[in-house]
Short mmCIF file of C-alpha atoms (C1' of nucleotides) in Angstrom, two decimals:
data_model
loop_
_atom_site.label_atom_id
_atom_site.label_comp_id
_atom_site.label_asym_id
_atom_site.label_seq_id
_atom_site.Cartn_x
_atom_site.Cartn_y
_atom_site.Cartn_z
CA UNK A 286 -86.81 24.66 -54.75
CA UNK A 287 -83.92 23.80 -57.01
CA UNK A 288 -80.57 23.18 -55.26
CA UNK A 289 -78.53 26.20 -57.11
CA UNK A 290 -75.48 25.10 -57.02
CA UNK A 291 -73.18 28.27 -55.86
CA UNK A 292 -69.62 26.67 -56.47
CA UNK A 293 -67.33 23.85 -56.81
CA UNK A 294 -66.75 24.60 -52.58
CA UNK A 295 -68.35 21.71 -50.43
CA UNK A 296 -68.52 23.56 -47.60
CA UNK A 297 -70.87 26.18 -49.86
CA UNK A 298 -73.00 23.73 -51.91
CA UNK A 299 -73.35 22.34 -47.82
CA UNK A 300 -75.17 25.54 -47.16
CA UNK A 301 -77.09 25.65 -50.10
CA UNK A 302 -78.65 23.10 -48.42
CA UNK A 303 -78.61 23.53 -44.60
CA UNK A 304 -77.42 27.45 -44.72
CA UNK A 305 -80.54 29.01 -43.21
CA UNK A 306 -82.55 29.92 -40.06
CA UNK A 307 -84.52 26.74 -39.61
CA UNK A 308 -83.11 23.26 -41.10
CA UNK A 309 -80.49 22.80 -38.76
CA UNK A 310 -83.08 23.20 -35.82
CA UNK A 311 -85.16 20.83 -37.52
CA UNK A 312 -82.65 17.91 -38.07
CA UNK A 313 -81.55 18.83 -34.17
CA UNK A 314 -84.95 18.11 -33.62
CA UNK A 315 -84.57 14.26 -35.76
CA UNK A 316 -81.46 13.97 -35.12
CA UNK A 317 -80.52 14.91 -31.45
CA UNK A 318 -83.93 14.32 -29.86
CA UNK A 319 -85.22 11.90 -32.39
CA UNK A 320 -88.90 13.44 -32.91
CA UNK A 321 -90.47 11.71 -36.01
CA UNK A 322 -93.61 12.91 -36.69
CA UNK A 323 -94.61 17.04 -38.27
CA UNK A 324 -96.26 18.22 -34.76
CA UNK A 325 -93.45 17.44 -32.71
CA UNK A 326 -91.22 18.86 -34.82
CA UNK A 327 -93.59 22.23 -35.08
CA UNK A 328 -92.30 22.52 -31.86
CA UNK A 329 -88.97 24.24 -32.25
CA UNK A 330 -88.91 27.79 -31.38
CA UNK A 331 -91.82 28.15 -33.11
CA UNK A 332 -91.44 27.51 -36.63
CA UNK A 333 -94.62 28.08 -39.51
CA UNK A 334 -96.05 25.19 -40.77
CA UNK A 335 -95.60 26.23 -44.15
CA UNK A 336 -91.90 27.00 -43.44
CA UNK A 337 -91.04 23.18 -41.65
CA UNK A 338 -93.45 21.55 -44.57
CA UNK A 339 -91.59 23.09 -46.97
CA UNK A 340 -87.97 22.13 -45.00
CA UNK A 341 -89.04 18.89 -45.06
CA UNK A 342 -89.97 18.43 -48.75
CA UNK A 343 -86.31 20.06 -49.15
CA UNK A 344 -84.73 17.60 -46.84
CA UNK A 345 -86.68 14.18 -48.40
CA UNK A 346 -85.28 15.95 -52.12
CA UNK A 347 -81.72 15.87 -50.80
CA UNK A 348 -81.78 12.31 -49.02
CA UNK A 349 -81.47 13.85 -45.70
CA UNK A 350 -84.54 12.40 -44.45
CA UNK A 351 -87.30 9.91 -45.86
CA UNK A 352 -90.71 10.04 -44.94
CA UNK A 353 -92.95 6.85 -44.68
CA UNK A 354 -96.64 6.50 -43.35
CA UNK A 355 -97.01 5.60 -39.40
CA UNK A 356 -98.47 1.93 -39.18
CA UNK A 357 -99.86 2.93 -36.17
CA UNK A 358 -101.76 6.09 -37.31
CA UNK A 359 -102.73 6.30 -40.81
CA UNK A 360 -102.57 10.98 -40.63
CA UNK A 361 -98.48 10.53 -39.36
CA UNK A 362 -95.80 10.30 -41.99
CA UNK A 363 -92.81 9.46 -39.61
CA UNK A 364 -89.48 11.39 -40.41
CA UNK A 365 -86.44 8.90 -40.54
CA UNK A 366 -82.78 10.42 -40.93
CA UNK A 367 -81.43 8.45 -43.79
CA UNK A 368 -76.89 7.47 -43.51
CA UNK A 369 -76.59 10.77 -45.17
CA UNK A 370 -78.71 12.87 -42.60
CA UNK A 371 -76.77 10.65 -39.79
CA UNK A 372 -73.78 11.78 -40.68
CA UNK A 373 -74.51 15.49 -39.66
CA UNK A 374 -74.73 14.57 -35.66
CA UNK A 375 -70.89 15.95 -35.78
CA UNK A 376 -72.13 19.11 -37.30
CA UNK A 377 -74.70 19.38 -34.74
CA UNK A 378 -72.57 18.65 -31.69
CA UNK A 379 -69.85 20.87 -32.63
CA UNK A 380 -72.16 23.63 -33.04
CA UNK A 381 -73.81 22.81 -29.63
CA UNK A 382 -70.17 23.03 -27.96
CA UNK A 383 -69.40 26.21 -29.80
CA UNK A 384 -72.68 27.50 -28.41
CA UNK A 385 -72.63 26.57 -25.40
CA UNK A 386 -69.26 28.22 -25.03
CA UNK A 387 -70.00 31.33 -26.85
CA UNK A 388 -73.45 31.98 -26.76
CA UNK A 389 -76.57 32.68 -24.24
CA UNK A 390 -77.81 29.45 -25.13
CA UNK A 391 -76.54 27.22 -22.45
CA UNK A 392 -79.31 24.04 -22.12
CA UNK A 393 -77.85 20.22 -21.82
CA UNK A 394 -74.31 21.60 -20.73
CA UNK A 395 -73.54 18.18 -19.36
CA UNK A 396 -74.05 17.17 -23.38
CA UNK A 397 -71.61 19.80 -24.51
CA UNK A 398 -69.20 18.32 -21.50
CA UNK A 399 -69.48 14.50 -23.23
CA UNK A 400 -68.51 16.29 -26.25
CA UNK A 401 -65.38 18.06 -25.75
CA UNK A 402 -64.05 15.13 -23.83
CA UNK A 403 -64.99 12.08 -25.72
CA UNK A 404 -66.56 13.33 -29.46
CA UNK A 405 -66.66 9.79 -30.70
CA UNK A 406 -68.52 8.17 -27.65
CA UNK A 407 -71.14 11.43 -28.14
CA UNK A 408 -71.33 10.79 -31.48
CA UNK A 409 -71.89 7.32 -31.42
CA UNK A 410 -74.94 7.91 -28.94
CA UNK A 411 -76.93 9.07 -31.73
CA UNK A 412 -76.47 6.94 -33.99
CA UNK A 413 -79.31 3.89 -34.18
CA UNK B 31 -78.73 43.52 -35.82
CA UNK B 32 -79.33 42.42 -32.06
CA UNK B 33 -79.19 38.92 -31.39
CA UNK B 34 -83.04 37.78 -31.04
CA UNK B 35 -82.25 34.83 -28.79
CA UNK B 36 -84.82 32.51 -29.87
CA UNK B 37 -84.36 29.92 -27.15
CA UNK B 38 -81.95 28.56 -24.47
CA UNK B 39 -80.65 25.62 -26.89
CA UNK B 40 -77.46 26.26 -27.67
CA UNK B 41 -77.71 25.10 -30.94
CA UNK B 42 -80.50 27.17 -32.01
CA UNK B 43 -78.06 30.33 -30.42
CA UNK B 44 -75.42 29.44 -32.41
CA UNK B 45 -77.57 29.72 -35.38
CA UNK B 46 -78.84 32.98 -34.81
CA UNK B 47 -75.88 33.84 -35.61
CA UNK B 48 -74.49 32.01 -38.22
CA UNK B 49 -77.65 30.26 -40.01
CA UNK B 50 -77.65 32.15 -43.37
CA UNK B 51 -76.85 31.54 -46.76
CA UNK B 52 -73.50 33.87 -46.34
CA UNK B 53 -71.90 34.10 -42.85
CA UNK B 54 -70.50 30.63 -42.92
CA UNK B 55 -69.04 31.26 -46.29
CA UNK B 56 -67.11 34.45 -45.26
CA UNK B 57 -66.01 32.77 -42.36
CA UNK B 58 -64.41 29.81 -44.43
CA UNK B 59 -62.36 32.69 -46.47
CA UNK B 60 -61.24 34.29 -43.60
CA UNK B 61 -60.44 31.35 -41.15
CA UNK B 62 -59.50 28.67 -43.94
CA UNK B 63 -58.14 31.17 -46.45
CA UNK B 64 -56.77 33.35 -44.71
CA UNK B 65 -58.08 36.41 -46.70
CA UNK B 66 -57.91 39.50 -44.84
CA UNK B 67 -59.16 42.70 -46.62
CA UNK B 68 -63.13 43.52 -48.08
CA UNK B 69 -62.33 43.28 -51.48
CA UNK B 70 -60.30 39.63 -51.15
CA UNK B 71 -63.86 38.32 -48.94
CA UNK B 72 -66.39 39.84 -51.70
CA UNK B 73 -65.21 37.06 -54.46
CA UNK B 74 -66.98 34.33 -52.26
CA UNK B 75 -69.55 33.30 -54.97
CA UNK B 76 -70.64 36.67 -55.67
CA UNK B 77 -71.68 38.29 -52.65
CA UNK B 78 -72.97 41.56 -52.54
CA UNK B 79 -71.02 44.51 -50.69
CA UNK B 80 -73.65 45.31 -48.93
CA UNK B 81 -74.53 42.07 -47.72
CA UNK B 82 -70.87 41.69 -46.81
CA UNK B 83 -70.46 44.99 -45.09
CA UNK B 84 -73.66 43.62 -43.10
CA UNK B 85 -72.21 39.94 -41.98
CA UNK B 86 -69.09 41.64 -41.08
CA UNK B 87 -70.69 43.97 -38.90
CA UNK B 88 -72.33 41.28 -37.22
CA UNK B 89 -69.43 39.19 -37.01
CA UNK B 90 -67.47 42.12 -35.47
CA UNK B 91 -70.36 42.69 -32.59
CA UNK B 92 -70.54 38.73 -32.23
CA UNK B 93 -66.78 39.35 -31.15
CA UNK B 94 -66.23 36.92 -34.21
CA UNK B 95 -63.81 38.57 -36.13
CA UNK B 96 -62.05 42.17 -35.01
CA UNK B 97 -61.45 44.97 -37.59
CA UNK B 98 -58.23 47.01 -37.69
CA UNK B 99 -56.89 49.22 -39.67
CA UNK B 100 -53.90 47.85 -42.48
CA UNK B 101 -50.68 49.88 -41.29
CA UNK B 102 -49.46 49.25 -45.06
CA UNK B 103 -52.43 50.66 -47.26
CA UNK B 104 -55.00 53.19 -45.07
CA UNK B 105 -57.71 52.10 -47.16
CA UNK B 106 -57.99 49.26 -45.78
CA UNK B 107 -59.59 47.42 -42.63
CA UNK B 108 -58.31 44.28 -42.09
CA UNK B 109 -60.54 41.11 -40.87
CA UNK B 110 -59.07 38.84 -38.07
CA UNK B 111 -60.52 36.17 -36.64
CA UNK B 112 -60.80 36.25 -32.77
CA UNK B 113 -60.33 32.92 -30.26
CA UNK B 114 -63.83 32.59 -31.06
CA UNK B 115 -64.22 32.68 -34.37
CA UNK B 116 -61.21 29.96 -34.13
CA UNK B 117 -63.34 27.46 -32.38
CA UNK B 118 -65.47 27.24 -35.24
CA UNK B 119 -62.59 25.86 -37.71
CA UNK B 120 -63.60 22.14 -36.38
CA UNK B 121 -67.84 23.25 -37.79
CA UNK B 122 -66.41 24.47 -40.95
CA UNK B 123 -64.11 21.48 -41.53
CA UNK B 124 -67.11 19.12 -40.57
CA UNK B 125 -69.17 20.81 -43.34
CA UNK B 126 -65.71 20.72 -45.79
CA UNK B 127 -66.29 16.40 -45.08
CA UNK B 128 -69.85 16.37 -45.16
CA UNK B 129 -70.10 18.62 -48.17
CA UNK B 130 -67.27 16.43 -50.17
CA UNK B 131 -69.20 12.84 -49.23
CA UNK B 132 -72.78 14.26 -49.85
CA UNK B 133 -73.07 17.52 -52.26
CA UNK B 134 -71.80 17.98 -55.69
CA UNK B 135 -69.06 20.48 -54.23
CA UNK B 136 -65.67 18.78 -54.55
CA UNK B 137 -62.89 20.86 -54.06
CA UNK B 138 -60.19 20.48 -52.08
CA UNK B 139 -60.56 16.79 -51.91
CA UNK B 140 -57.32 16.27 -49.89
CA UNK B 141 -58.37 18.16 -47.19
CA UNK B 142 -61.64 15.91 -46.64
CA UNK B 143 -59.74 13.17 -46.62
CA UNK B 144 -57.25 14.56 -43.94
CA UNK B 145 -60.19 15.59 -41.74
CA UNK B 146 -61.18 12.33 -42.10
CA UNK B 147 -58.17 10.87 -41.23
CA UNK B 148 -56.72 12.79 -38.43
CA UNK B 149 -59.07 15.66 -37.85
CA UNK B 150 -57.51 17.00 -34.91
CA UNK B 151 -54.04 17.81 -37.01
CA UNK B 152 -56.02 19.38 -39.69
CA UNK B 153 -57.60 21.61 -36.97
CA UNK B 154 -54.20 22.58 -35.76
CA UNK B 155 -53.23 23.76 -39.49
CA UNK B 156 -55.76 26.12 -39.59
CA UNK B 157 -54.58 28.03 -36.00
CA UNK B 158 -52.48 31.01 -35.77
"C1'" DT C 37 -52.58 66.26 -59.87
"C1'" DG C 38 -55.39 62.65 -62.18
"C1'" DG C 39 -56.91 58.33 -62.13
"C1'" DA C 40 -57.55 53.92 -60.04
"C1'" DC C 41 -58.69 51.32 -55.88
"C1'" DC C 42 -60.91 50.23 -51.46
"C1'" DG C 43 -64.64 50.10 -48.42
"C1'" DC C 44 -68.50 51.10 -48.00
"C1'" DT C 45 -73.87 53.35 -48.51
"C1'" DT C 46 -78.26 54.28 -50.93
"C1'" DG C 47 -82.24 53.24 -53.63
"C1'" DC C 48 -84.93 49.96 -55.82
"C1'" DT C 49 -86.67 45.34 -57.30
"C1'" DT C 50 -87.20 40.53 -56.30
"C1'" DT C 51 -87.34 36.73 -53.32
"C1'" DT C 52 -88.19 34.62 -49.00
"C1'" DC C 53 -90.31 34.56 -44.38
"C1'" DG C 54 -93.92 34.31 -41.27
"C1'" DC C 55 -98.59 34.68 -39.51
"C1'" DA C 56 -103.52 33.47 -39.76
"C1'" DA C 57 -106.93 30.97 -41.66
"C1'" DG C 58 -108.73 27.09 -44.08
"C1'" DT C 59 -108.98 22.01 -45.68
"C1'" DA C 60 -109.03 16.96 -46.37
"C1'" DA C 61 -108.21 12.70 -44.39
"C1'" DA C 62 -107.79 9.78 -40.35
"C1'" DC C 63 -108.73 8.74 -35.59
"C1'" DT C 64 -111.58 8.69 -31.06
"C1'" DG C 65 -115.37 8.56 -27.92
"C1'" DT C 66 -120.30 7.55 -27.16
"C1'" DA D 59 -122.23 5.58 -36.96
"C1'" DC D 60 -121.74 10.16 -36.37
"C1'" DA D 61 -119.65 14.32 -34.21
"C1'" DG D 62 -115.78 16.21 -32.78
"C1'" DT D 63 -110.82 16.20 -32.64
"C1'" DT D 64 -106.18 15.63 -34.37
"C1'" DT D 65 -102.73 15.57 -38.03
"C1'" DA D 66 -100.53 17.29 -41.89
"C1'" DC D 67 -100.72 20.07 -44.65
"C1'" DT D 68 -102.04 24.50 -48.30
"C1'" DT D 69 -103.32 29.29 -49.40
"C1'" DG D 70 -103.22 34.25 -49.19
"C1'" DC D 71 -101.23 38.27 -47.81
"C1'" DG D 72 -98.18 41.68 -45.49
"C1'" DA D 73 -93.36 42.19 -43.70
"C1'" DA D 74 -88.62 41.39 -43.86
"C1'" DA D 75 -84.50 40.18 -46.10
"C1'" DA D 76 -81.67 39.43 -50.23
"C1'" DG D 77 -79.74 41.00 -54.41
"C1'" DC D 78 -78.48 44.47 -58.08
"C1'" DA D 79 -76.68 48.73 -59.76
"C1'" DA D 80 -75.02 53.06 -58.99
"C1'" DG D 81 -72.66 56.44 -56.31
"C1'" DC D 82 -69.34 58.44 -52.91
"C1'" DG D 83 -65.48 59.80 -49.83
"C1'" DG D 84 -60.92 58.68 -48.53
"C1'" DT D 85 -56.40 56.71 -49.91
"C1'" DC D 86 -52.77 55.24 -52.88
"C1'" DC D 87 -49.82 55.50 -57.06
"C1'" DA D 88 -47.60 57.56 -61.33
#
DNA sequence: TGGACCGCTTGCTTTTCGCAAGTAAACTGT
DNA sequence: ACAGTTTACTTGCGAAAAGCAAGCGGTCCA
């Protein structure tokens, strides 16, 4: 559970973190969509339980994310992106452009449009 | 080896391919790097040569990278990074940023800093 | 011609993933 | 107020992937 830290490289000790099959489709999920609470995030493509719970606890260790309890409904803990998890909307639009251009996945193309032609407007969008 | 699409978001595509602990790294030595041949790609943090042989076959039927053989040495195939593996330069130097502001990976501070400041240029530096 | 180098592959152990089932606490309807 | 449902998990186990060490054929170099 340990962040192993691979080398001195920030793009590596980046994917120490985020470099695997489900994280990034989680924070999409936060980020992008803004789902908060652990059922609508079970959502994505199908992910195990014990595979997001464990993303999560990763993702509240590395100040990604902090989890608080729902006023509203006492069995939620919301999921809020904290200023570090904010700043990896970039991340996530860039790889939505590159996918849309280069892969079958081709869903919001009008978002991968915005993108390409004004990156700072897109970005902005997401932010709070 | 065959790309399991898991749904139509592009983002979740994307990372079919690329959301691992290793392709992203080899693709940082060979598009940011510049390093060319097997043996130059298998110092990345101790990868495994089977591991590599496997990303690079993937990379290769992603139409990623191409493989050709080195007119100077027969022994070796070089690695060289198609239009589309270009497109991901802007990704990897959004992780370099990210990873210098938020992970204990510092290297190459200068570059951050010119992403930061004029990220298209930096982009450009890194094209054929 | 012998030895080193390059790009792999093979076999085996260890780690991680992923499914199914189960559980405690909180909410909801009557 | 009690029964049933929903939420957010945890546990156990089999399958898949990662990682390590060794080996192997072709190529280069002295």
């Amino acid at each position: 559970m340990s962040t192993t830290l691979r080398s001195a490289c920030p793009i590596a000790s980046a994917l120490d973190l985020l470099g695997d099959r489900w994280t990034l489709v989680v924070l999409r999920d936060v980020l992008l969509a803004r789902k908060r609470s652990f059922s609508e995030l079970a959502a994505p493509e199908g992910i195990a339980s014990n595979i997001l719970s464990d993303r999560l606890n990763r993702l509240v260790d590395a100040g990604i994310v902090t989890r608080e309890p729902d006023p509203d409904d006492g069995r939620r803990r919301i999921v809020l992106p904290t200023a570090r998890g904010l700043e990896l909307v970039p991340i996530l639009l860039d790889l939505h452009l590159w996918g849309t251009r280069h892969t079958a996945g081709t869903a919001k193309p009008q978002l991968a449009e915005w993108v390409a032609r004004d990156r700072e407007a897109a970005i902005a969008s997401f932010l709070p």
